[in-house]
Amino acid sequence: MDRNAIALVLDEIGSLLELTGENKFKARAFSSAARAIEKADATPDDLAASGALESLAGLGPVTARVVRELLESGRSGYYDDLRARTPAGLKAMLAVPGLGAKKAKLLYDALGVSTLEDLQAAVDAGRIAGVKGFGEKTQARIASGLRFVSGGVGRRRLSRAVESAQRILAVVRALPGIERAEIAGELRRRLETVDGVDIVATADEASCSAAIDAFMAMQGLAHAQREGDRVARARLADGLEIRFVCVPRASFAWALWLHTGSAEHVAAVASIAHRIGFALTPEGLERDGVIVPLADERALYAALSLQYVEPELREPPGHGRRKIDYVEVASRHAIPVLVTTADLRGTFHCHTTYSDGKATIAEMAEGAHVRGWQYLGIADHSRNAGYAGGLSTADVARQQREIDAWNEAHGNDVWLFKGVEADILADGTLDYATDPGILESFDYVIGSVHSNFRMSKAEMTRRMMRALDDPRLTMLGHMTG
């Protein structure tokens, strides 16, 4: 097994441990081990052969044993056991505010509740209040939480899905016979939330069939099912669906475009193709009964006299607030140039080892310089966030002196701004607000809510509005919590 396949299994073990109510530090240990394996300078095989596996930072005796078992047998008995005794729908229940892993497990043991549907039925019947440790107030909070999550069932924020997708993509690329594999679907179109991960790969016919079989047998994936010779579906422990398609080399560009979507974009392009004598068939772009060879997606648009449409623009007109028909714009060759990561010049919400970050101020600044950025904002946690190493007033002064020293020596390369992520306290005031001159000493202030989440809507709104009224507040952090 390569490092990505091992990391996938380790991460899934961490998720399953969380679901079964195990010690949270044990669950985190497996997630940390997954990252350590992915980032190690040597391959897992080399680490194991040299005896360095157990001493790798981020691995402990238990996680190292799992890695060795995966390397030797391709499977982990520990993972198989956890997978067998964890209800499939339990992870989705953790999205309900106020319902953690332990409470979800209690409901499963007491009432057999293992899915959101089960949970809703138990709430409707009033059965949750009767479970020891719950009561009427908890039942009411769960009912409110269910309404909150009902609109997003089965979807994940883009950032969360990307992390899983990149790991699985690396695993697919390592399958025998696979020549190329890319992410498609909503993830490639960069939707804010996505319904799963789509991966399109290419290989010869025999290798495609073998790759589908290998995908189906992968540890770390659950509920795998085959749909014909070229398609398979599976799920991760958190319910995220993985859809894998393997096609012959000549069909790759077509399949990538088709499975990227959206369905409305495909239909709009098909309409234009039909008007000028082409047809879009399941096998590809066709003219006079012959499939048109396509080197890449750009060749498809060029064949139809259209400008290339970036995946992010392949949404139907009216999607969200967007009113633009980009297929029509492509017919006029007027597609705009999109902003890319290469256009970024800096960022502001960054933590360092002064609070709960993993890198020093100098390491962060050097990392920004390597990326070609012009500035970087340092905004560690404020004093109230003691769980995250929030800065005392003495720490603030010490950090600001360090930033001043960097700017004096290296400011022409990367300029560091002095910031802070100040807790918005329960009454809406900002952390340090009562300390004369502290908030004023920063170049900018990010305000974030990190506590007292159970306020009513009216109370939370008053809290946020008071914070926003403070003229020293520059930015509002993670508004969704």
Coordinates of C-alpha atoms in Angstrom, one line a residue:
M1 CA 0.0 0.0 0.0
D2 CA 1.2 3.5 -0.8
R3 CA 1.2 6.4 1.7
N4 CA -2.1 7.8 0.5
A5 CA -4.0 4.5 0.9
I6 CA -2.5 4.1 4.4
A7 CA -3.4 7.6 5.3
L8 CA -7.0 7.0 4.1
V9 CA -7.4 4.0 6.4
L10 CA -5.8 5.8 9.4
D11 CA -8.1 8.8 8.9
E12 CA -11.1 6.5 8.6
I13 CA -10.1 4.8 11.9
G14 CA -10.0 8.2 13.5
S15 CA -13.5 9.0 12.3
L16 CA -14.9 5.6 13.4
L17 CA -13.3 6.0 16.9
E18 CA -15.0 9.4 17.2
L19 CA -18.3 7.8 16.2
T20 CA -18.0 5.0 18.7
G21 CA -17.5 7.5 21.5
E22 CA -13.8 6.6 22.2
N23 CA -11.4 8.9 23.9
K24 CA -11.1 11.9 21.5
F25 CA -7.3 12.0 21.9
K26 CA -7.2 8.4 20.6
A27 CA -9.2 9.5 17.5
R28 CA -7.0 12.5 16.9
A29 CA -3.9 10.3 17.2
F30 CA -5.0 8.3 14.1
S31 CA -5.8 11.5 12.2
S32 CA -2.4 12.9 13.1
A33 CA -0.8 9.7 12.0
A34 CA -2.5 9.9 8.6
R35 CA -1.0 13.4 8.1
A36 CA 2.4 12.2 9.3
I37 CA 2.5 9.4 6.9
E38 CA 1.5 11.6 4.0
K39 CA 4.1 14.2 4.8
A40 CA 7.0 11.9 5.7
D41 CA 10.2 12.3 3.6
A42 CA 10.5 8.5 3.2
T43 CA 7.9 6.1 1.9
P44 CA 6.1 3.9 4.5
D45 CA 7.9 0.8 3.1
D46 CA 11.3 2.4 3.6
L47 CA 10.4 3.6 7.1
A48 CA 9.3 0.1 8.1
A49 CA 12.4 -1.5 6.6
S50 CA 14.8 0.8 8.3
G51 CA 13.0 0.6 11.7
A52 CA 12.2 4.3 11.6
L53 CA 8.5 3.9 11.4
E54 CA 7.9 3.8 15.2
S55 CA 10.1 6.9 15.7
L56 CA 8.3 9.0 13.0
A57 CA 6.8 12.2 14.6
G58 CA 3.1 11.8 14.7
L59 CA 3.0 8.0 15.1
G60 CA 2.7 6.1 18.3
P61 CA 3.0 2.3 19.1
V62 CA -0.7 1.6 18.2
T63 CA -0.8 3.6 15.0
A64 CA 2.6 2.2 13.9
R65 CA 1.3 -1.3 14.4
V66 CA -1.6 -0.6 12.1
V67 CA 0.7 0.9 9.5
R68 CA 2.9 -2.3 9.6
E69 CA -0.1 -4.5 9.3
L70 CA -1.3 -2.6 6.2
L71 CA 2.1 -2.8 4.6
E72 CA 2.4 -6.5 5.3
S73 CA -1.1 -7.7 4.5
G74 CA -2.9 -4.8 2.8
R75 CA -5.6 -4.8 5.5
S76 CA -6.1 -3.7 9.0
G77 CA -8.1 -6.0 11.3
Y78 CA -8.6 -3.1 13.7
Y79 CA -10.3 -1.0 10.9
D80 CA -12.4 -4.0 9.8
D81 CA -13.6 -4.5 13.4
L82 CA -14.5 -0.8 13.9
R83 CA -16.3 -0.7 10.5
A84 CA -18.3 -3.8 11.4
R85 CA -19.6 -2.4 14.7
T86 CA -20.3 1.2 13.6
P87 CA -23.8 2.1 12.3
A88 CA -23.4 3.5 8.8
G89 CA -25.5 6.6 9.4
L90 CA -24.0 7.7 12.8
K91 CA -21.6 10.2 11.3
A92 CA -24.4 12.2 9.7
M93 CA -26.0 12.6 13.1
L94 CA -23.0 14.4 14.5
A95 CA -23.9 17.4 12.2
V96 CA -26.8 18.1 14.5
P97 CA -25.8 20.9 16.9
G98 CA -25.8 19.7 20.5
L99 CA -25.4 16.0 19.6
G100 CA -21.9 14.8 20.1
A101 CA -20.5 11.3 19.6
K102 CA -21.2 10.1 23.1
K103 CA -24.9 11.3 23.0
A104 CA -25.3 9.8 19.6
K105 CA -24.0 6.5 20.9
L106 CA -26.3 6.6 23.9
L107 CA -29.3 7.1 21.5
Y108 CA -28.1 4.2 19.4
D109 CA -27.8 1.9 22.4
A110 CA -31.1 3.0 24.0
L111 CA -33.4 3.5 21.0
G112 CA -31.6 2.0 18.0
V113 CA -31.2 5.4 16.4
S114 CA -28.6 5.2 13.7
T115 CA -29.6 7.7 11.0
L116 CA -31.0 11.2 10.8
E117 CA -34.3 9.7 9.8
D118 CA -34.3 7.6 13.0
L119 CA -33.4 10.6 15.0
Q120 CA -36.3 12.7 13.5
A121 CA -38.8 9.9 14.2
A122 CA -37.6 9.6 17.8
V123 CA -37.9 13.4 18.3
D124 CA -41.4 13.4 16.7
A125 CA -42.4 10.6 19.1
G126 CA -40.9 12.4 22.1
R127 CA -38.8 9.3 23.0
I128 CA -35.5 11.2 23.3
A129 CA -36.5 13.0 26.5
G130 CA -36.9 9.7 28.3
V131 CA -33.4 8.6 27.7
K132 CA -31.2 8.9 30.7
G133 CA -29.0 12.0 30.4
F134 CA -31.2 13.8 27.9
G135 CA -34.5 15.4 29.0
E136 CA -37.0 17.8 27.4
K137 CA -34.5 20.7 26.9
T138 CA -32.0 18.5 25.1
Q139 CA -34.8 17.0 23.0
A140 CA -35.9 20.5 22.0
R141 CA -32.3 21.4 21.1
I142 CA -31.9 18.3 18.9
A143 CA -35.2 19.1 17.2
S144 CA -34.0 22.6 16.4
G145 CA -30.6 21.2 15.2
L146 CA -32.4 18.7 12.9
R147 CA -34.1 21.6 11.2
F148 CA -30.8 23.3 10.8
V149 CA -29.0 20.4 9.1
S150 CA -32.0 19.2 7.0
G151 CA -31.1 21.4 4.1
G152 CA -27.5 20.2 3.9
V153 CA -27.9 16.4 4.4
G154 CA -25.4 14.5 2.2
R155 CA -23.3 17.6 1.3
R156 CA -19.9 18.8 2.5
R157 CA -18.2 22.2 2.5
L158 CA -15.8 22.4 -0.4
S159 CA -12.7 22.7 1.9
R160 CA -13.6 19.4 3.7
A161 CA -14.4 17.5 0.6
V162 CA -11.1 18.7 -1.1
E163 CA -9.0 17.1 1.6
S164 CA -10.7 13.7 1.2
A165 CA -10.8 14.0 -2.6
Q166 CA -7.0 14.6 -3.0
R167 CA -6.2 11.6 -0.8
I168 CA -8.6 9.3 -2.8
L169 CA -7.4 10.7 -6.1
A170 CA -3.8 9.8 -5.2
V171 CA -4.9 6.3 -4.3
V172 CA -6.8 5.9 -7.6
R173 CA -3.7 7.1 -9.6
A174 CA -1.7 4.4 -7.9
L175 CA -4.0 1.6 -8.9
P176 CA -2.5 -0.9 -11.4
G177 CA -3.0 0.1 -15.1
I178 CA -4.4 3.6 -14.4
E179 CA -2.7 6.1 -16.8
R180 CA -4.5 9.3 -15.6
A181 CA -7.1 10.3 -13.1
E182 CA -8.7 13.7 -12.4
I183 CA -11.4 15.1 -10.1
A184 CA -14.7 15.9 -11.8
G185 CA -18.2 16.8 -10.7
E186 CA -19.3 19.5 -8.3
L187 CA -15.9 19.5 -6.7
R188 CA -14.2 20.5 -9.9
R189 CA -16.8 23.2 -10.5
R190 CA -15.8 24.5 -7.0
L191 CA -19.3 24.7 -5.6
E192 CA -19.5 26.0 -2.0
T193 CA -20.9 22.6 -0.9
V194 CA -20.7 19.3 -2.8
D195 CA -22.7 16.1 -2.8
G196 CA -19.7 13.8 -3.2
V197 CA -16.4 13.2 -5.0
D198 CA -16.3 12.3 -8.7
I199 CA -13.1 10.8 -10.1
V200 CA -12.6 10.0 -13.8
A201 CA -9.7 7.8 -14.8
T202 CA -8.4 6.2 -18.0
A203 CA -6.8 2.8 -18.7
D204 CA -7.1 0.1 -21.3
E205 CA -10.3 -2.0 -21.2
A206 CA -8.9 -4.9 -19.1
S207 CA -7.1 -2.5 -16.7
C208 CA -10.2 -0.5 -16.2
S209 CA -12.1 -3.6 -15.1
A210 CA -9.3 -4.5 -12.7
A211 CA -9.1 -0.9 -11.4
I212 CA -12.8 -1.0 -10.6
D213 CA -12.3 -4.3 -8.7
A214 CA -9.3 -2.8 -6.8
F215 CA -11.3 0.3 -5.9
M216 CA -14.2 -1.8 -4.6
A217 CA -11.8 -3.8 -2.4
M218 CA -9.9 -0.7 -0.9
Q219 CA -9.9 -0.4 2.8
G220 CA -11.1 2.9 4.0
L221 CA -14.1 2.8 1.7
A222 CA -17.5 1.4 2.7
H223 CA -20.6 0.3 1.0
A224 CA -18.8 -0.1 -2.3
Q225 CA -21.0 -1.2 -5.2
R226 CA -20.2 -1.7 -8.9
E227 CA -22.4 -0.2 -11.6
G228 CA -21.4 -1.9 -14.8
D229 CA -17.9 -2.4 -16.1
R230 CA -16.7 1.2 -15.7
V231 CA -18.4 2.7 -12.7
A232 CA -18.2 2.1 -8.9
R233 CA -19.6 4.0 -5.9
A234 CA -18.5 3.9 -2.3
R235 CA -18.7 6.0 0.9
L236 CA -16.4 7.2 3.6
A237 CA -17.2 6.8 7.3
D238 CA -18.6 10.4 7.3
G239 CA -21.1 9.6 4.6
L240 CA -19.2 11.4 1.7
E241 CA -20.0 9.5 -1.5
I242 CA -17.1 8.6 -3.9
R243 CA -18.0 8.0 -7.6
F244 CA -15.3 6.4 -9.7
V245 CA -15.4 6.1 -13.5
C246 CA -12.8 4.4 -15.7
V247 CA -12.8 4.9 -19.5
P248 CA -10.6 4.0 -22.4
R249 CA -7.9 6.6 -23.3
A250 CA -9.7 8.0 -26.3
S251 CA -12.7 8.8 -24.2
F252 CA -11.0 10.5 -21.3
A253 CA -11.5 14.1 -22.3
W254 CA -15.1 13.5 -23.1
A255 CA -15.8 11.6 -19.9
L256 CA -14.1 14.3 -17.8
W257 CA -16.2 17.0 -19.4
L258 CA -19.4 15.0 -19.1
H259 CA -18.9 14.0 -15.5
T260 CA -17.9 17.5 -14.5
G261 CA -21.3 18.9 -15.5
S262 CA -23.4 20.7 -14.7
A263 CA -26.3 18.9 -16.3
E264 CA -27.7 22.2 -17.5
H265 CA -24.3 23.2 -19.0
V266 CA -24.1 19.9 -20.8
A267 CA -27.6 20.4 -22.2
A268 CA -26.9 23.9 -23.3
V269 CA -23.7 22.8 -25.2
A270 CA -25.6 19.8 -26.7
S271 CA -28.2 22.3 -28.1
I272 CA -25.5 24.3 -29.8
A273 CA -23.9 21.1 -31.1
H274 CA -27.2 19.9 -32.6
R275 CA -27.7 23.3 -34.4
I276 CA -24.4 23.0 -36.2
G277 CA -24.6 19.3 -37.1
F278 CA -23.0 17.6 -34.2
A279 CA -24.5 15.2 -31.6
L280 CA -23.5 14.5 -28.0
T281 CA -23.8 10.8 -27.4
P282 CA -22.8 8.7 -24.4
E283 CA -19.7 7.7 -26.3
G284 CA -18.6 11.2 -27.2
L285 CA -19.0 14.1 -29.7
E286 CA -20.3 12.7 -32.9
R287 CA -20.6 14.0 -36.4
D288 CA -22.1 12.1 -39.4
G289 CA -22.1 8.9 -37.2
V290 CA -18.4 9.2 -36.4
I291 CA -16.9 10.0 -33.0
V292 CA -14.8 13.2 -33.1
P293 CA -11.4 12.6 -31.4
L294 CA -10.8 15.0 -28.6
A295 CA -7.3 15.6 -27.2
D296 CA -8.8 17.6 -24.2
E297 CA -11.8 19.6 -23.2
R298 CA -10.6 22.6 -25.1
A299 CA -10.9 20.7 -28.3
L300 CA -14.5 20.0 -27.6
Y301 CA -15.4 23.7 -27.2
A302 CA -13.2 24.5 -30.2
A303 CA -15.0 22.0 -32.4
L304 CA -18.3 23.8 -31.6
S305 CA -16.8 27.3 -32.2
L306 CA -17.1 28.0 -28.5
Q307 CA -14.5 29.6 -26.2
Y308 CA -13.3 27.3 -23.4
V309 CA -15.5 27.5 -20.3
E310 CA -13.7 27.0 -17.0
P311 CA -15.4 24.4 -14.8
E312 CA -16.3 27.1 -12.2
L313 CA -18.5 28.8 -14.9
R314 CA -20.4 25.7 -15.9
E315 CA -23.4 26.4 -13.7
P316 CA -26.9 27.1 -15.1
P317 CA -27.9 30.8 -15.4
G318 CA -29.5 31.9 -12.2
H319 CA -27.4 29.6 -10.0
G320 CA -27.2 31.4 -6.7
R321 CA -27.1 35.1 -7.7
R322 CA -25.5 34.4 -11.0
K323 CA -27.7 35.5 -14.0
I324 CA -25.1 35.0 -16.7
D325 CA -25.4 32.3 -19.4
Y326 CA -21.8 31.4 -19.9
V327 CA -22.5 29.2 -22.9
E328 CA -23.9 32.2 -24.7
V329 CA -20.9 34.3 -23.5
A330 CA -18.6 31.5 -24.9
S331 CA -20.3 31.7 -28.3
R332 CA -19.2 35.4 -28.3
H333 CA -15.7 34.5 -27.1
A334 CA -16.1 36.9 -24.2
I335 CA -15.4 34.6 -21.2
P336 CA -13.6 36.6 -18.4
V337 CA -10.2 35.6 -17.0
L338 CA -10.7 34.1 -13.6
V339 CA -8.7 34.9 -10.4
T340 CA -6.3 32.1 -9.5
T341 CA -4.2 31.4 -6.5
A342 CA -1.3 32.8 -8.4
D343 CA -3.0 36.2 -8.1
L344 CA -2.9 36.1 -4.3
R345 CA -0.6 38.6 -2.5
G346 CA -1.2 37.6 1.1
T347 CA -3.7 36.5 3.7
F348 CA -4.7 37.6 7.2
H349 CA -6.2 34.9 9.4
C350 CA -3.0 33.1 10.4
H351 CA -2.0 31.5 13.7
T352 CA 1.6 30.8 14.9
T353 CA 3.2 28.9 17.7
Y354 CA 2.3 31.9 19.9
S355 CA -1.1 30.2 20.2
D356 CA -2.2 27.0 18.5
G357 CA -0.3 27.3 15.2
K358 CA 2.4 24.9 14.1
A359 CA 4.9 27.3 12.7
T360 CA 6.9 30.3 14.1
I361 CA 6.5 33.8 12.9
A362 CA 9.7 33.6 10.9
E363 CA 8.6 30.2 9.3
M364 CA 5.2 31.7 8.3
A365 CA 6.9 34.8 6.8
E366 CA 9.4 32.6 4.9
G367 CA 6.5 30.4 3.6
A368 CA 4.7 33.5 2.4
H369 CA 7.9 34.7 0.6
V370 CA 8.3 31.3 -1.1
R371 CA 4.8 31.8 -2.5
G372 CA 5.6 35.2 -3.9
W373 CA 3.3 37.0 -1.5
Q374 CA 3.9 40.6 -0.5
Y375 CA 2.3 40.6 3.0
L376 CA 1.1 38.3 5.7
G377 CA -1.2 39.0 8.7
I378 CA -0.4 37.3 12.0
A379 CA -3.6 36.9 14.1
D380 CA -3.1 34.5 17.0
H381 CA -5.9 33.7 19.5
S382 CA -6.6 36.3 22.2
R383 CA -6.4 35.8 25.9
N384 CA -9.9 34.4 26.5
A385 CA -9.1 31.4 24.2
G386 CA -7.0 29.7 26.9
Y387 CA -7.7 26.3 25.4
A388 CA -5.9 27.5 22.2
G389 CA -3.0 29.2 24.0
G390 CA -4.5 32.6 23.7
L391 CA -2.0 35.5 24.2
S392 CA -1.6 37.4 27.4
T393 CA -0.9 41.1 27.2
A394 CA 2.8 40.3 27.8
D395 CA 2.7 37.8 24.9
V396 CA 1.1 40.5 22.7
A397 CA 3.9 42.9 23.4
R398 CA 6.6 40.2 22.8
Q399 CA 5.0 39.1 19.5
Q400 CA 4.7 42.6 18.2
R401 CA 8.4 43.3 18.9
E402 CA 9.2 40.1 17.0
I403 CA 7.1 41.3 14.0
D404 CA 8.7 44.8 14.1
A405 CA 12.1 43.1 14.0
W406 CA 11.2 41.0 11.0
N407 CA 9.8 44.0 9.1
E408 CA 12.9 46.0 9.8
A409 CA 15.1 43.2 8.5
H410 CA 12.9 41.7 5.8
G411 CA 9.9 44.0 5.2
N412 CA 10.9 44.6 1.6
D413 CA 10.4 40.8 1.0
V414 CA 7.3 40.2 3.0
W415 CA 5.6 42.7 5.2
L416 CA 4.0 41.3 8.4
F417 CA 0.9 43.0 9.8
K418 CA 0.1 42.8 13.5
G419 CA -3.3 41.3 14.1
V420 CA -5.3 39.2 16.6
E421 CA -8.3 36.9 16.5
A422 CA -10.1 38.4 19.4
D423 CA -12.9 36.4 21.1
I424 CA -16.3 38.0 20.9
L425 CA -17.4 37.6 24.5
A426 CA -20.9 36.6 25.6
D427 CA -22.0 40.2 26.0
G428 CA -20.6 41.2 22.6
T429 CA -17.5 43.0 23.8
L430 CA -14.1 42.1 22.3
D431 CA -11.4 40.4 24.3
Y432 CA -8.8 42.9 25.6
A433 CA -11.5 45.7 25.2
T434 CA -11.0 46.6 28.9
D435 CA -7.2 46.7 28.6
P436 CA -6.2 50.3 27.6
G437 CA -4.4 50.5 24.3
I438 CA -4.2 46.7 23.5
L439 CA -6.7 46.5 20.7
E440 CA -5.4 49.8 19.3
S441 CA -1.9 48.4 19.1
F442 CA -2.9 46.0 16.3
D443 CA -3.0 46.8 12.6
Y444 CA -6.3 44.9 12.4
V445 CA -8.6 42.9 14.6
I446 CA -10.5 39.7 13.6
G447 CA -13.5 39.1 15.9
S448 CA -14.8 35.5 16.3
V449 CA -17.3 33.6 18.4
H450 CA -15.7 30.6 20.2
S451 CA -18.1 30.0 23.1
N452 CA -21.7 30.3 24.4
F453 CA -23.2 28.8 21.3
R454 CA -26.6 28.0 22.8
M455 CA -27.8 31.6 22.9
S456 CA -31.2 32.4 21.4
K457 CA -31.2 33.9 17.9
A458 CA -32.1 37.3 19.4
E459 CA -29.3 37.1 22.0
M460 CA -26.7 36.0 19.5
T461 CA -27.7 38.8 17.1
R462 CA -27.4 41.4 19.8
R463 CA -24.0 39.9 20.7
M464 CA -22.8 40.1 17.1
M465 CA -24.1 43.6 16.5
R466 CA -22.4 44.9 19.5
A467 CA -19.1 43.5 18.3
L468 CA -19.6 45.0 14.9
D469 CA -20.3 48.4 16.4
D470 CA -16.8 48.4 17.9
P471 CA -14.7 50.6 15.5
R472 CA -11.6 48.5 16.3
L473 CA -13.1 45.4 14.7
T474 CA -11.7 44.9 11.1
M475 CA -13.0 41.5 10.1
L476 CA -15.6 38.9 11.3
G477 CA -14.2 35.4 11.6
H478 CA -15.9 32.1 10.7
M479 CA -19.5 33.2 10.9
T480 CA -20.9 29.7 10.5
G481 CA -19.1 28.5 13.6

